[in-house]
């Protein structure tokens, strides 16, 4: 019984955008790539389709080299560390890739070089001289992210040399307003350098033709964005760059250059398919997926990646071999905002997946990611919303319904599924609702509408609750035991269907529910159609804990007095005099995920040499302010009495970046709001955080050691 009139098995390649191995991933990333791809793949596996889901970490992006420069380690060290973290987080989140690979793998490199050479032989990759930004302060070329400046399109201040993170527009570095070297801060000069270019311009017409047909089901914003790009006209693009990190250019004379990451990472969808088949002893098997015109390739990417998947990659495929399959759909998401600023790993602002996974059930994260998924427009993340959707929907509607049905049957019917007797109109309506909702969930999943799909699944649980309340089995059990058994039977049948239709979304809790209903099998090996089947009478129940825990805001977010803060250990890198104020310094601090400038009034109390290299307690999420013409971002914590100012000092061995108060990615805090909270010196110079009404008293600690205030400030002194 196919959901949307499609009975034949399909071949589906699920392609997931390659996350940079340059930092932890945030919830926005999971919402746009991992989770939708996984839901889609799980659903199609249940439908019996032949699914292959591939992707991996992008090891070669400049975010990785930028971070390595900041940390003083090799790019490989950074890439390996974050590839391992991504791999772990993906597994914890229940995202089931067939192959989670990485672009530093030897086979990937080799196959990319093959494609490169083949494109060069055809003339679609050619050599030319270009002008690149060069930093004369540090004597280095400045590939993409090494240049920052103001976006001419949207005015975003920290646009990169290749792309604006805010509006997604692609740039040449010299098109930015006031471009400067990210490391040295000085403006670059143009310098000539030889590179290979991809003849993208030659594919403008073929791409226009391709976009003009069969895109009716694509998301509107993806089509609009792509078409506006095509209207602007396509220019050839460099495919090599001056950098020593990445895949070697297999041409003599190019030893100091590497293949550009935009060019090689997208090839990963093809190389990862090849690798999977190679690992499974069928080295030619990939062709079944790439040369079958009926195979569907679906690409899960974020908004800033659209153009690479609807223009660049299709053009490369057309050039390399016109018989290869082009994307069938690119259901890109918009952004998930946190306090309206986009969560971005590059700027140390986000709700990190690794943090969330430590604190919450993965299905709670997956549920929220799905119901709030920015499918058509940007959406906002708030902790309140996260807790509320969990408590009032996942727990109160779904978790509550199945728990009521299970525990009631368990208690009153000898731990077994009672038999169904005569079905009255209400019982029959409930059974019909299973099929109705199942159809709606399937239809929405076919059309890649995840939000609506999960809503229809939860609606089935809502109907289940109504049915349960209406039938009131707690009364019925005394009046008409057989009728009560029927109600429980039907309710458990609904629970069984819920486990199956929610399995693509909530894999862990679905398995738990499946087991509680008495099944020993792997729910993920079941077929989608089985959601319509009945639960066998007499099957032994194994009722455990409720499926979901309540999320208390104290544990989740700003309702907790300290969670509105993001205080970390930072190191002072540079101390300069404020250009317009005698009593102020401008300090450059490294907070572990980046560097920032802060303006600070401690000039009378600390000489520059007492500050350089020192670790401090740094409030990261203070709203930026201009102080006498210099932008200050965040502040250091210090105690102050009438005479002196004393820094709050971490223990000697504290690591830069360690969270000491609140949560990473807490929303921006206006200064007036910050002032309502109090920090105070306690016994032995320890520093305590107090709530607005001093209702809590939390010592500031790094690991097991307390942070203390400098200069022997007395107990009771205020810290700010
Ligand atoms: Zn420089
Ligand atoms: Zn912009």
mmCIF file of C-alpha atoms and ligand atoms in Angstrom, residues 134-142 146 180-186, ligand 1:
data_model
loop_
_atom_site.group_PDB
_atom_site.id
_atom_site.type_symbol
_atom_site.label_atom_id
_atom_site.label_comp_id
_atom_site.label_asym_id
_atom_site.label_seq_id
_atom_site.Cartn_x
_atom_site.Cartn_y
_atom_site.Cartn_z
ATOM 1 C CA UNK A 134 48.511 39.542 -0.748
ATOM 2 C CA UNK A 135 49.359 40.611 2.788
ATOM 3 C CA UNK A 136 52.649 42.479 2.882
ATOM 4 C CA UNK A 137 52.633 42.503 6.689
ATOM 5 C CA UNK A 138 52.850 38.716 6.938
ATOM 6 C CA UNK A 139 54.094 38.029 3.388
ATOM 7 C CA UNK A 140 51.327 35.634 2.461
ATOM 8 C CA UNK A 141 48.509 35.289 -0.030
ATOM 9 C CA UNK A 142 45.053 35.577 1.484
ATOM 10 C CA UNK A 146 41.863 35.170 5.330
ATOM 11 C CA UNK A 180 41.844 43.412 5.524
ATOM 12 C CA UNK A 181 44.009 40.414 6.482
ATOM 13 C CA UNK A 182 42.265 38.432 9.168
ATOM 14 C CA UNK A 183 45.524 37.768 10.951
ATOM 15 C CA UNK A 184 47.315 41.081 10.613
ATOM 16 C CA UNK A 185 44.394 43.470 10.176
ATOM 17 C CA UNK A 186 46.136 45.375 7.382
HETATM 18 ZN ZN1 LIG B 1 48.531 38.910 7.011
#
